Amino acid sequence: RGPSPPRSGLAPREGAARRKGKGRRGRGKARGEGPLGKQKRSRRMKANDRERNRMHHLNSALDALRSVLPTFPDDAKLTKIETLRFAHNYIWALTQSLRLA
C-alpha cells in the first residue's frame, strides 16, 4: 500500500478542537426540557417496555420450539438463527419422509 492522501491542512487535534464549539450533537439529553421532555421520556419508556415484552415473547416462542426439536446432545442450546434453520430443515425432512411413505 502507498501513503494515504492528505486529509486537510489541519493537524488531527486542530479539527477536533474546532468541532467542540459547534453545540450539542448525538443523543444526549438536554436539561430542563419541561413538559415536552417528560412526554418524550414517557413515550420512550413505553416503547422500551413494548420492545422488552416483544423480545420476551419471542424468546419464549423460541424456547418452546427448541423443546420439540430433536437435538444432540440434549443440553446444547441452539442460538436463535440455528433454531429457525434447524426447524426449517426438520420440517422439510419430515415432509420428504411423508411424501416417500
C-alpha positions as semicolon CSV with decimal commas, in nm:
position;residue;x (nm);y (nm);z (nm)
1;R;0,000;0,000;0,000
2;G;0,114;0,351;-0,069
3;P;0,084;0,653;0,156
4;S;-0,269;0,775;0,223
5;P;-0,375;1,101;0,059
6;P;-0,356;1,412;0,277
7;R;-0,686;1,491;0,451
8;S;-0,672;1,862;0,502
9;G;-0,428;2,122;0,615
10;L;-0,536;2,075;0,978
11;A;-0,350;1,862;1,226
12;P;-0,570;1,593;1,391
13;R;-0,602;1,792;1,718
14;E;-0,698;2,115;1,544
15;G;-1,000;1,960;1,370
16;A;-1,127;1,807;1,695
17;A;-1,088;2,139;1,879
18;R;-1,279;2,323;1,609
19;R;-1,574;2,082;1,631
20;K;-1,610;2,124;2,009
21;G;-1,771;2,467;1,984
22;K;-2,046;2,354;1,741
23;G;-2,302;2,273;2,012
24;R;-2,488;1,954;2,103
25;R;-2,477;1,656;1,872
26;G;-2,590;1,299;1,922
27;R;-2,846;1,150;2,156
28;G;-2,764;1,316;2,487
29;K;-3,048;1,459;2,696
30;A;-3,087;1,833;2,724
31;R;-3,151;1,959;3,076
32;G;-3,467;2,147;3,162
33;E;-3,684;2,024;2,876
34;G;-4,007;2,078;3,068
35;P;-4,339;1,904;2,993
36;L;-4,241;1,812;2,638
37;G;-3,933;1,632;2,766
38;K;-4,142;1,439;3,018
39;Q;-4,383;1,338;2,743
40;K;-4,097;1,222;2,519
41;R;-3,941;1,031;2,808
42;S;-4,275;0,867;2,885
43;R;-4,321;0,764;2,521
44;R;-3,967;0,625;2,510
45;M;-4,024;0,426;2,831
46;K;-4,347;0,281;2,688
47;A;-4,171;0,192;2,363
48;N;-3,890;0,027;2,562
49;D;-4,148;-0,174;2,760
50;R;-4,320;-0,287;2,438
51;E;-3,987;-0,392;2,287
52;R;-3,886;-0,575;2,607
53;N;-4,219;-0,763;2,609
54;R;-4,184;-0,842;2,238
55;M;-3,840;-0,991;2,298
56;H;-3,965;-1,191;2,599
57;H;-4,244;-1,338;2,386
58;L;-4,006;-1,412;2,100
59;N;-3,760;-1,584;2,334
60;S;-4,042;-1,786;2,493
61;A;-4,161;-1,897;2,149
62;L;-3,807;-1,998;2,052
63;D;-3,769;-2,194;2,378
64;A;-4,095;-2,377;2,303
65;L;-3,969;-2,454;1,951
66;R;-3,637;-2,579;2,089
67;S;-3,822;-2,813;2,325
68;V;-3,987;-3,002;2,036
69;L;-3,681;-3,022;1,810
70;P;-3,456;-3,325;1,845
71;T;-3,108;-3,209;1,945
72;F;-2,790;-3,397;2,029
73;P;-2,667;-3,359;2,298
74;D;-2,981;-3,262;2,488
75;D;-2,811;-2,991;2,694
76;A;-2,688;-2,797;2,388
77;K;-2,891;-2,477;2,347
78;L;-2,923;-2,365;1,988
79;T;-2,897;-1,998;1,902
80;K;-3,200;-1,818;1,760
81;I;-3,088;-1,850;1,399
82;E;-2,975;-2,211;1,449
83;T;-3,317;-2,292;1,598
84;L;-3,500;-2,142;1,300
85;R;-3,275;-2,309;1,043
86;F;-3,294;-2,644;1,221
87;A;-3,675;-2,621;1,246
88;H;-3,697;-2,539;0,875
89;N;-3,473;-2,832;0,779
90;Y;-3,653;-3,066;1,021
91;I;-3,996;-2,978;0,876
92;W;-3,857;-3,024;0,524
93;A;-3,713;-3,367;0,616
94;L;-4,044;-3,476;0,774
95;T;-4,230;-3,359;0,462
96;Q;-3,995;-3,559;0,240
97;S;-4,038;-3,872;0,451
98;L;-4,418;-3,837;0,430
99;R;-4,401;-3,799;0,051
100;L;-4,193;-4,116;0,022
101;A;-4,424;-4,316;0,252
